[in-house]
Short mmCIF file of C-alpha atoms and ligand atoms in Angstrom, two decimals:
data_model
loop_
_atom_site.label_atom_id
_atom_site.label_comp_id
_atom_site.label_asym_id
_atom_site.label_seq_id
_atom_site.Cartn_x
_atom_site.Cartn_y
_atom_site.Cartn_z
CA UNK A 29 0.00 0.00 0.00
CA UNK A 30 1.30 3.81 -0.73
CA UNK A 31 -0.35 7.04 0.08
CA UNK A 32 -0.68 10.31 -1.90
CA UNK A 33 -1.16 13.40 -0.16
CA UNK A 34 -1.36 17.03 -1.51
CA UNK A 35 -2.90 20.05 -0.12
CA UNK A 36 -6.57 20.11 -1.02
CA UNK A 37 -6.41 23.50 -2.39
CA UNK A 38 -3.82 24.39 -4.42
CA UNK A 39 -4.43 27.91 -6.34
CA UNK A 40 -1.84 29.10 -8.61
CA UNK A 41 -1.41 32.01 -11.11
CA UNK A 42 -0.94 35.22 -11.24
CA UNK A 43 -3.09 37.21 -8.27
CA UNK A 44 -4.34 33.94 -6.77
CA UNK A 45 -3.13 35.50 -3.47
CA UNK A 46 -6.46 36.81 -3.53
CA UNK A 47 -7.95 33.07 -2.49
CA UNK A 48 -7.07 34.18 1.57
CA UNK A 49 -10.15 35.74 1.05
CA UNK A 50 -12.02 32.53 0.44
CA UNK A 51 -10.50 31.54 3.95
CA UNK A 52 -12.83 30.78 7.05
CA UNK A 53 -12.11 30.97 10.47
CA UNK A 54 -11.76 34.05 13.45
CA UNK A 55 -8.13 34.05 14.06
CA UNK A 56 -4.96 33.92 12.13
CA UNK A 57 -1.43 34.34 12.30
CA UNK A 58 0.96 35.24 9.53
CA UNK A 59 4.69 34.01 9.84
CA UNK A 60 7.13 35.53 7.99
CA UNK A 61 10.66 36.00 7.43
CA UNK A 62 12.72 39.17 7.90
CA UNK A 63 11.58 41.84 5.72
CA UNK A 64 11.52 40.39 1.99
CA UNK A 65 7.53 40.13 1.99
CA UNK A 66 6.72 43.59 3.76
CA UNK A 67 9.05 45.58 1.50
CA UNK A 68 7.35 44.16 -1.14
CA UNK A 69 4.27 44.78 0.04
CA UNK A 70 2.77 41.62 -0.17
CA UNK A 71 3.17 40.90 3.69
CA UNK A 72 -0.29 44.47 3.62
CA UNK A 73 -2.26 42.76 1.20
CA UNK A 74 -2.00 39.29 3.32
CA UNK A 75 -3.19 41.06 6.05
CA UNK A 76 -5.88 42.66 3.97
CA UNK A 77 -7.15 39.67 2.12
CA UNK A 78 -7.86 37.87 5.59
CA UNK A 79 -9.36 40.98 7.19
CA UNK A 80 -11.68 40.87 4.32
CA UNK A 81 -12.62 37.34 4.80
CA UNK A 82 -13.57 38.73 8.65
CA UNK A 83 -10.18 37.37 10.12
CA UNK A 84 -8.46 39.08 12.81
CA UNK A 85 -4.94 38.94 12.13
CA UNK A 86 -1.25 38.87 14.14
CA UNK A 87 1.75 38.84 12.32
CA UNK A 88 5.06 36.81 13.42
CA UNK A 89 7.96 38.20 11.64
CA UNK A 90 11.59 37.51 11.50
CA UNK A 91 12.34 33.78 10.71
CA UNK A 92 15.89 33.68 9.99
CA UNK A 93 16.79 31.36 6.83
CA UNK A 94 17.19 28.09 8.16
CA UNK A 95 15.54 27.93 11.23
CA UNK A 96 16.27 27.61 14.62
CA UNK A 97 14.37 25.31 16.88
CA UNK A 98 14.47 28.27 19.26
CA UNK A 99 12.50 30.75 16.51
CA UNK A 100 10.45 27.42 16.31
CA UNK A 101 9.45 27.57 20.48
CA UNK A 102 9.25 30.75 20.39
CA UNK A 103 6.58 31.37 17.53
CA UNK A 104 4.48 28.38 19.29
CA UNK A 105 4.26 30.27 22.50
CA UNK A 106 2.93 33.38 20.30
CA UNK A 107 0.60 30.91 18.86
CA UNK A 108 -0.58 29.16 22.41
CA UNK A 109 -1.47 32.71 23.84
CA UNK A 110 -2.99 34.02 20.70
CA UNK A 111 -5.07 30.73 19.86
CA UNK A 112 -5.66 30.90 16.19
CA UNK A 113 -7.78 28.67 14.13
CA UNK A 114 -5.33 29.85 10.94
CA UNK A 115 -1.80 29.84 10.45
CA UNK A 116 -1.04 31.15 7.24
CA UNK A 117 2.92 31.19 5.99
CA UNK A 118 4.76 33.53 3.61
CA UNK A 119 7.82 33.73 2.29
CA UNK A 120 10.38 30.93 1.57
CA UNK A 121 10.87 27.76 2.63
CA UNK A 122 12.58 28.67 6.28
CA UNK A 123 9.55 30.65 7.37
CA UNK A 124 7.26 28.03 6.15
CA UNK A 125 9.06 25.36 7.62
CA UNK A 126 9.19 26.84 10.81
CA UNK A 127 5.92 27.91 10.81
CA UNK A 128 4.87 23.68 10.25
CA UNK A 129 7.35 23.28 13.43
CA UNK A 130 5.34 25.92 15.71
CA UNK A 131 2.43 24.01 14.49
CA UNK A 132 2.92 21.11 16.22
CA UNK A 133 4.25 22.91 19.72
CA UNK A 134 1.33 24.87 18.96
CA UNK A 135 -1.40 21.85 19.23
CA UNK A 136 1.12 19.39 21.36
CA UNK A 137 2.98 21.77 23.65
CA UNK A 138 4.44 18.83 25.62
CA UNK A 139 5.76 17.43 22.20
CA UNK A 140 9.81 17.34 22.01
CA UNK A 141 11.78 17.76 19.57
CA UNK A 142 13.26 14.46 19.37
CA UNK A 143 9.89 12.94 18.95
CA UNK A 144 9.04 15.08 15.70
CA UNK A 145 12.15 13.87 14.69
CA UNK A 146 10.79 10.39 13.87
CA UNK A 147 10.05 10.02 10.48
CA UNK A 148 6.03 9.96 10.01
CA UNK A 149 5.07 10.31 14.11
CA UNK A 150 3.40 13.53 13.93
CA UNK A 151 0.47 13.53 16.69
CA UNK A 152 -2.61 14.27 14.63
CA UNK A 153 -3.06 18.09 13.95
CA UNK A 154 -5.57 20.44 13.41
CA UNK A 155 -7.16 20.33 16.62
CA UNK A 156 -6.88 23.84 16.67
CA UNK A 157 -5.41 25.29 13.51
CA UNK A 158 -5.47 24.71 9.75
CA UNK A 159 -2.16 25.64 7.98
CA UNK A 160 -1.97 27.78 4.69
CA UNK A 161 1.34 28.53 2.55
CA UNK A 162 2.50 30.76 0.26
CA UNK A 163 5.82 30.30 -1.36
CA UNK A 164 7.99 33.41 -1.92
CA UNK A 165 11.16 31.36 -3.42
CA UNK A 166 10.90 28.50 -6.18
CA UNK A 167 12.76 25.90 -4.74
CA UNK A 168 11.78 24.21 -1.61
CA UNK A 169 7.88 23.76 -2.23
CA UNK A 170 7.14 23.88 1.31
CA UNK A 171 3.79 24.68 0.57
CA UNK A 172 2.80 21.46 -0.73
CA UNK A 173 5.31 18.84 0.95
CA UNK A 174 5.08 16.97 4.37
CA UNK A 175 8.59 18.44 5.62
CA UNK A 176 10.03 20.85 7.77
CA UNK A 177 14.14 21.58 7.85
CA UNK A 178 15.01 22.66 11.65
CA UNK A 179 18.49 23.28 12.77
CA UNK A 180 19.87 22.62 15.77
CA UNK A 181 22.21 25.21 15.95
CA UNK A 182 23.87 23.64 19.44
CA UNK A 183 24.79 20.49 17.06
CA UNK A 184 24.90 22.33 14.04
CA UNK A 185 22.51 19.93 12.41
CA UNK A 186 19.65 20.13 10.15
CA UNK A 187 17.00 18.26 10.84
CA UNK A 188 14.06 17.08 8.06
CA UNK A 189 10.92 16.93 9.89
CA UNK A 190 8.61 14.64 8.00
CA UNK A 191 5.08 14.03 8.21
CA UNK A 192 1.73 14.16 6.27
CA UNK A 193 0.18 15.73 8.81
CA UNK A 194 1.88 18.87 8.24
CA UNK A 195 1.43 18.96 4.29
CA UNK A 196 -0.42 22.30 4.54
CA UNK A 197 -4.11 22.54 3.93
CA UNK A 198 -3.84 25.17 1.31
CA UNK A 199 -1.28 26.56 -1.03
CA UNK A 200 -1.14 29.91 -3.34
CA UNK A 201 1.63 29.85 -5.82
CA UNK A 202 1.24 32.95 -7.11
CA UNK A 203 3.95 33.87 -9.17
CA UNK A 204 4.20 37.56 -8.52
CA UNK A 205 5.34 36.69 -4.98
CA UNK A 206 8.62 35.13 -6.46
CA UNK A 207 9.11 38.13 -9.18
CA UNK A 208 11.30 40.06 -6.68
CA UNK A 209 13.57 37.12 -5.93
CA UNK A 210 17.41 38.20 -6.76
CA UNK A 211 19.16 36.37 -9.53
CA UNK A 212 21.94 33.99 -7.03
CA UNK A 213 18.27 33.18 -4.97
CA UNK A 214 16.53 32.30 -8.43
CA UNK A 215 19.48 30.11 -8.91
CA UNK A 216 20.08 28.62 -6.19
CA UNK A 217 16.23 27.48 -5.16
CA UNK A 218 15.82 26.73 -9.42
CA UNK A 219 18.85 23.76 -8.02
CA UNK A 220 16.85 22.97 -5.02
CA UNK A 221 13.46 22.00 -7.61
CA UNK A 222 15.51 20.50 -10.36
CA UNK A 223 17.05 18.08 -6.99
CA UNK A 224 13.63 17.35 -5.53
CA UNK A 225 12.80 15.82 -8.74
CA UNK A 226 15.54 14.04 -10.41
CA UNK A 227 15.84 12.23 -6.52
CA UNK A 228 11.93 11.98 -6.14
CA UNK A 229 12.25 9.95 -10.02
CA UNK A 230 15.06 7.84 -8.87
CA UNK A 231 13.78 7.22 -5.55
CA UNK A 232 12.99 3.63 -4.19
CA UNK A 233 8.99 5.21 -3.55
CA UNK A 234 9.00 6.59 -7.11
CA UNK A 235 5.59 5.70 -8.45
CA UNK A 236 3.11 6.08 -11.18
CA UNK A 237 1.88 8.71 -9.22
CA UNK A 238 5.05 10.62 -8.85
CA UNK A 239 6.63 10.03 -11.91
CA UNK A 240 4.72 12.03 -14.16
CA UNK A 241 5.21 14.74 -11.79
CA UNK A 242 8.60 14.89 -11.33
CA UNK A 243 9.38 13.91 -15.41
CA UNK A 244 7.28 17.17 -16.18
CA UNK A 245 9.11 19.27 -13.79
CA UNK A 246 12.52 18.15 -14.99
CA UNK A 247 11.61 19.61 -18.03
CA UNK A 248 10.29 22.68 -17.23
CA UNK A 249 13.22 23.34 -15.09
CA UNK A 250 15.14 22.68 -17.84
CA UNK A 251 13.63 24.84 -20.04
CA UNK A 252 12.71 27.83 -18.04
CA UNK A 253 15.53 28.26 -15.15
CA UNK A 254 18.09 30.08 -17.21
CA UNK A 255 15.34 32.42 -18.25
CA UNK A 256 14.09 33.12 -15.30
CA UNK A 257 17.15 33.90 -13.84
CA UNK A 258 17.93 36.26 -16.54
CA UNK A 259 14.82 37.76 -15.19
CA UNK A 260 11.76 36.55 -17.67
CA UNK A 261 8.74 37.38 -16.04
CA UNK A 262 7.07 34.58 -17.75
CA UNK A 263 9.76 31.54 -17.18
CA UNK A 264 9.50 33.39 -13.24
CA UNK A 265 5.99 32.03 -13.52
CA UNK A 266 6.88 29.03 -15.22
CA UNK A 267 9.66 28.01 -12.76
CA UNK A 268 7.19 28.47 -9.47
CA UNK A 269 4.58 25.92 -10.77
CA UNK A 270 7.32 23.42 -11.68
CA UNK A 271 9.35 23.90 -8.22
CA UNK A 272 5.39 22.72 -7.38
CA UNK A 273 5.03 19.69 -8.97
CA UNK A 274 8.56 19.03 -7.86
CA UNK A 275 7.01 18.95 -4.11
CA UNK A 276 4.00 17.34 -4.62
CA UNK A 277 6.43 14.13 -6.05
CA UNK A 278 9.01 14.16 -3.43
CA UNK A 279 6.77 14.55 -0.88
CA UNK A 280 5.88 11.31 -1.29
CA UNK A 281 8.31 9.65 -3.33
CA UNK A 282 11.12 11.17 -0.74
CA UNK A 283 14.66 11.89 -1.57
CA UNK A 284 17.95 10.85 -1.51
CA UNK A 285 21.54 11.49 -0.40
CA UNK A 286 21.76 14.92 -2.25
CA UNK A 287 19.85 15.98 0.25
CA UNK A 288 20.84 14.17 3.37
CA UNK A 289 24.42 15.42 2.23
CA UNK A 290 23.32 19.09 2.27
CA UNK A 291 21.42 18.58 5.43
CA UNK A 292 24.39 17.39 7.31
CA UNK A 293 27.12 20.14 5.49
CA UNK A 294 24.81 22.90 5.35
CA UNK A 295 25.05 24.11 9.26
CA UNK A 296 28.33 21.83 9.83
CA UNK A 297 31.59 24.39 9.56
CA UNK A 298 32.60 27.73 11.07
CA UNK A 299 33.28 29.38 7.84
CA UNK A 300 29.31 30.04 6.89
CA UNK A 301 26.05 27.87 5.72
CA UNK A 302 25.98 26.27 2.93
CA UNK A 303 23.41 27.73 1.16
CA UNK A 304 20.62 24.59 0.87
CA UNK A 305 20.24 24.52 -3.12
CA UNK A 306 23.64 25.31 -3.98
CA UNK A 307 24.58 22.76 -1.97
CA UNK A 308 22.42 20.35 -4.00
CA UNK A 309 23.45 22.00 -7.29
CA UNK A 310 27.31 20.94 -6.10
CA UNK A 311 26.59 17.46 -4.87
CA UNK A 312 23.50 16.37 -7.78
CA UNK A 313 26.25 15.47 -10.68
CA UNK A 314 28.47 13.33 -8.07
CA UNK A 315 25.25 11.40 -6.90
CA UNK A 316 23.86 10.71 -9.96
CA UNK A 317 27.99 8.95 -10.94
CA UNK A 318 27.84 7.21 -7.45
CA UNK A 319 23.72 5.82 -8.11
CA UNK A 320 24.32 5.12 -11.52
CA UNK A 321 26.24 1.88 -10.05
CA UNK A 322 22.64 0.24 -9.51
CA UNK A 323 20.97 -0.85 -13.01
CA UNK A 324 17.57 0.55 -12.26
CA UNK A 325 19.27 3.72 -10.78
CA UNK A 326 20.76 4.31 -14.55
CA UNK A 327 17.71 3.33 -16.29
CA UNK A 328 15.79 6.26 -14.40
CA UNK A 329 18.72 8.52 -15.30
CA UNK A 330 18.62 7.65 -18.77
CA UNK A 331 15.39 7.94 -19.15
CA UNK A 332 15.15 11.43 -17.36
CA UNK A 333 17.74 12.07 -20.19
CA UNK A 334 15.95 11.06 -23.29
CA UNK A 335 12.81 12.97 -21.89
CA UNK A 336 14.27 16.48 -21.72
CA UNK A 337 16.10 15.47 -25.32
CA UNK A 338 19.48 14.96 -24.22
CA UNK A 339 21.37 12.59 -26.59
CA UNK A 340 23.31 9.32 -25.95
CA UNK A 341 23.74 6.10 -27.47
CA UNK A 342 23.13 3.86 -24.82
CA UNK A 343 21.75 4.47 -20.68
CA UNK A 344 25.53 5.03 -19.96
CA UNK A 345 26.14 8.19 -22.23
CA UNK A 346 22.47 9.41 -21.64
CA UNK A 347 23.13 9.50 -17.76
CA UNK A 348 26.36 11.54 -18.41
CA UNK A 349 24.53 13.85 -20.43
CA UNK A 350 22.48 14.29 -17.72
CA UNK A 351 25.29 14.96 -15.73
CA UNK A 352 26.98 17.51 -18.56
CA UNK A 353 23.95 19.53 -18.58
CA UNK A 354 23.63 19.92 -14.85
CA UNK A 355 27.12 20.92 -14.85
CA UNK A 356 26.17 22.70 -17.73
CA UNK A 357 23.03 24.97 -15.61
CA UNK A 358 25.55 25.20 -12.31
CA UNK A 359 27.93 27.22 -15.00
CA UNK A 360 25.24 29.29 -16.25
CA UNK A 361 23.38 30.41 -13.23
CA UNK A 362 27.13 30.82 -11.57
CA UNK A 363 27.81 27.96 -9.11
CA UNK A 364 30.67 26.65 -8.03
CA UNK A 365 31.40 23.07 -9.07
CA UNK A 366 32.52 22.01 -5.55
CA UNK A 367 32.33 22.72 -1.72
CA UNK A 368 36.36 24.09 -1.78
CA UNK A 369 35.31 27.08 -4.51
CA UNK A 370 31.87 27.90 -2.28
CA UNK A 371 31.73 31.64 -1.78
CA UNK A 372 35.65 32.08 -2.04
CA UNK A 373 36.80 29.42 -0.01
CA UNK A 374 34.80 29.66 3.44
CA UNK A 375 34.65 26.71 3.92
CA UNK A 376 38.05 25.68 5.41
CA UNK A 377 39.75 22.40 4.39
CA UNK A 378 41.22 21.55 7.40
CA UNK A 379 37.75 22.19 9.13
CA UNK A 380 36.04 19.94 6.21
CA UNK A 381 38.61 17.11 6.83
CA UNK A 382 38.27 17.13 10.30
CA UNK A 383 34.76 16.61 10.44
CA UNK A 384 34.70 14.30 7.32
CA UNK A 385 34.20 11.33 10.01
CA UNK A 386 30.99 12.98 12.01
CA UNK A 387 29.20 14.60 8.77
CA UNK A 388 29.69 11.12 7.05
CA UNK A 389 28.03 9.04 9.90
CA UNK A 390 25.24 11.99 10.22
CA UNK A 391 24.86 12.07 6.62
CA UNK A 392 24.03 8.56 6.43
CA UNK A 393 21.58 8.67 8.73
CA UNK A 394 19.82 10.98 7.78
CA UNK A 395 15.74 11.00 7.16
CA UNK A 396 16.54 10.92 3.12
CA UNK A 397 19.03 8.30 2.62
CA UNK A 398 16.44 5.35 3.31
CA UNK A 399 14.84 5.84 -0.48
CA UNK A 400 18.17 6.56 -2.18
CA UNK A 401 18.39 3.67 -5.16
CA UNK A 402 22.00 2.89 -4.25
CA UNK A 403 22.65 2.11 -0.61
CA UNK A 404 25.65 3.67 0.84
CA UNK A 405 28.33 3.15 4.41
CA UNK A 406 29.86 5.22 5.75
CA UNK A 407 32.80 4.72 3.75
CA UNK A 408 31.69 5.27 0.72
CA UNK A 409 30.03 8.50 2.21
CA UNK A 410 33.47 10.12 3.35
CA UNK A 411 34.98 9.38 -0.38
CA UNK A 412 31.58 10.62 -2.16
CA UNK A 413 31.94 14.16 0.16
CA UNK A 414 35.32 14.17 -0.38
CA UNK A 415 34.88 14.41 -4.71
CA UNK A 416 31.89 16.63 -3.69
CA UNK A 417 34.86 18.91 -1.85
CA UNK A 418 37.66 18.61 -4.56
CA UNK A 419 35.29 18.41 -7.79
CA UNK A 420 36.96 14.97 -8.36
CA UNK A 421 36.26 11.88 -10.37
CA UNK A 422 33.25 9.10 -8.70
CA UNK A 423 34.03 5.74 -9.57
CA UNK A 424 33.80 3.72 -6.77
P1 NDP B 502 14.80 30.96 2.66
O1 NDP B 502 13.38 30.88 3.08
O2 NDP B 502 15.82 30.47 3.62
O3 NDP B 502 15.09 32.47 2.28
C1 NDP B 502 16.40 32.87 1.92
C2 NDP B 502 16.47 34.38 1.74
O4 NDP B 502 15.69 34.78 0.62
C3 NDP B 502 15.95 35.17 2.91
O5 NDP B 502 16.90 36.15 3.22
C4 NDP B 502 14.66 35.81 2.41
O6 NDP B 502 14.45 37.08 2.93
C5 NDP B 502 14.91 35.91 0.93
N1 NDP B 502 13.70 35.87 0.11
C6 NDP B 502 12.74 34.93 0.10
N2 NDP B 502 11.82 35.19 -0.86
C7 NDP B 502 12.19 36.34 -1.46
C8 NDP B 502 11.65 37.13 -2.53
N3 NDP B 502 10.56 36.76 -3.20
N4 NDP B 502 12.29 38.28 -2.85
C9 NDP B 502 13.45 38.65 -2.22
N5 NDP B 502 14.00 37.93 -1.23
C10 NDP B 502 13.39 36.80 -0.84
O7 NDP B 502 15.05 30.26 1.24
P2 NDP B 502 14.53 28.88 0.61
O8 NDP B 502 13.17 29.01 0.07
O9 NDP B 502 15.60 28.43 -0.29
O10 NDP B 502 14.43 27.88 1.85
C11 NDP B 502 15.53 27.19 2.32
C12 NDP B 502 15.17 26.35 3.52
O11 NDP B 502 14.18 25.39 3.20
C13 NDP B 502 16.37 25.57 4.03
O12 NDP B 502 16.38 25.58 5.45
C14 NDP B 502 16.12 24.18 3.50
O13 NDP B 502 16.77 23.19 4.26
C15 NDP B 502 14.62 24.09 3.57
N6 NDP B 502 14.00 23.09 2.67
C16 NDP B 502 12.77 22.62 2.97
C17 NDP B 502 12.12 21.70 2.20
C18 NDP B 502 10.74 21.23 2.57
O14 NDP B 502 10.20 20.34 1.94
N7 NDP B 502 10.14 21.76 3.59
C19 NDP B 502 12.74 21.15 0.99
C20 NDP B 502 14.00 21.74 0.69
C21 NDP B 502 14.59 22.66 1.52
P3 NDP B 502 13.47 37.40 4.18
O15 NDP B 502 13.89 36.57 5.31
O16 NDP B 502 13.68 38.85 4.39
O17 NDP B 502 12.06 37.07 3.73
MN1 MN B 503 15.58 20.71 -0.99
#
């Protein structure tokens, strides 16, 4: 048996942010991150859509990117005093994913961390609140996935949340939102979609019900990234539906070791974060060498290849053509090839070595490495993040 779950409202296009109206309830809180969505001005129409639809509102701004368990507590005390039967999210995926966190503390305030931790044992929610998100970035598709990214910044982990319980309730993708993205942003969460569903393909959950989701967002990504980087209002729209689709496969096909790699290196070193999608866009080519070792792994590969029209003569050549024209986008949109060229060298090789050992084990146990096609030790994990440090050669 499998399950497929998806928000049951999903409105998309341009001005759909206009559906909060359609929202019904007394209360509701908007989180937010630090100032993106007010400058804009789309934090004031939020907050006049629901006081149309006869809402009271109370805003909760200043989500850092990648959030802190801490932001997490303290937005579900906020909640627990303020009791609202809404909680609607804007912005990208660290204010939505924190908001999914507060949720939870919200409805279970006895809950601990460690216990959301394990994979799919969510308490049941919406005892007291639905959830509603609105995607600012097109990358992480929060909006429409069962997953929350916390860091524990005392460990210097991140940790996926997962759980259909907190796939939201509603989503507006409404591509104006994402219009005022900057260019290395528009990069960097294109990465994070183009990830979500080459891994949610490949995936040991891939299904006929994910498949044609993630094939069709390949392709769009493919088509439509550079563009929208460039700053095409109409591949801008283009990319935030596909970054969609993207989410509603992985979340439940899952991932793979791209991302329990940049879950375990993104909060890891002294030097800085790793930003999450451009470390996916670093680490995507050296997975796909290191999966390609299992047949079916390669036959997914190939055949993402031969769908966006790459050419090759047999599974082999198609799979590095995938690989040529990822390395191909990562040029393009201005990413480094590996973790040693990442924003000038931050990150520290002597640091990286040293903790080789610790992000290795971590990385292997992390939430996404069950589904990967290809299984993987530790081993093989220190050599893989190694070529994912020095841009070198997988063939092991
Ligand atoms: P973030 O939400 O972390 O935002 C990054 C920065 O972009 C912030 O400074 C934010 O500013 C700014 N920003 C966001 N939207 C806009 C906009 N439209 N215009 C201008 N600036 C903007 O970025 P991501 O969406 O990439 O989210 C990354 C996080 O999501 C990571 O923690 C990652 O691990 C997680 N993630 C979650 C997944 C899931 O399924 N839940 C899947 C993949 C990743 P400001 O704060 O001022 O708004
Ligand atoms: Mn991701």
């Amino acid at each position: 048996m499998a399950r497929f779950t998806i928000p049951r409202d999903i409105y998309h296009g341009r001005g759909s942010l206009e559906s909060l109206k359609t929202l019904e309830g007394s209360k509701t809180i908007v989180v937010t991150g630090g100032s993106s969505m007010r400058r804009a001005g789309f934090l004031e129409k939020v907050v006049k859509y629901l006081n149309e639809a006869g809402m009271q509102v109370l805003l909760f701004e200043g989500v850092e990117p990648d959030p802190s368990v801490e932001t997490v507590q303290k937005g579900a005390e906020v909640m627990r005093n303020y009791q609202p039967d809404w909680i609607v999210a804007i912005g990208g995926g660290s204010p939505i994913d924190a908001a999914k966190a507060m949720w939870a503390f919200y409805e279970y305030p006895d809950i601990s961390f460690e216990q959301l931790c394990i994979p799919f044992n969510f308490p049941k929610l919406r005892t007291k609140a639905k959830f509603c998100a609105i995607p600012s970035t097109s990358g992480t598709a929060s909006e429409v996935t069962a997953f929350s990214v916390i860091t524990d910044y005392q460990k210097g982990i991140k940790y996926p949340l997962a759980d259909f319980n907190i796939t939201p309730d509603v989503a507006i993708v409404d591509p104006q939102i994402a219009e005022t993205m900057p260019k290395k942003l528009t990069a960097f969460t294109g990465m994070d979609a183009l990830t979500h569903a080459i891994e949610a393909y490949v995936s040991t959950l891939n299904c006929d019900y994910t498949d044609p989701l993630a094939l069709h967002a390949i392709k769009m990504i493919n088509e439509y990234l550079v563009d929208s980087y460039n700053g095409d209002t109409i591949a801008r729209e283009k990319m935030h539906d596909a970054q969609c689709l993207a989410g509603m496969a992985f979340s439940n096909a899952l991932l793979g070791i791209v991302h329990s790699m940049a879950h375990k290196t993104g909060a890891a070193f002294s030097g800085g974060h790793i930003v999450h999608g451009c470390a996916n866009a670093m680490y995507l080519p050296k997975v796909i060498k290191y999966n390609s070792k299992d047949p079916i792994a390669l036959e997914r590969y190939a055949q993402i290849a031969s769908f966006i029209g790459l050419k090759g003569r047999n599974d082999e050549k198609l799979m590095e053509s995938l690989i040529d024209r990822i390395r191909e986008l990562n040029v393009i949109l201005d990413i480094p090839m590996c973790i040693k060229d990442y924003e000038n060298g931050i990150i520290d090789e002597k640091e990286f070595l040293n903790k080789l050992d610790t992000v290795s084990e971590l990385a292997v146990s992390d939430a996404c490495t069950g589904s990967n096609p290809r299984s993987i030790d530790k081993n093989q994990m220190k050599k893989l993040l190694l070529a994912c440090y020095y841009d070198t050669e997988v063939d092991f």
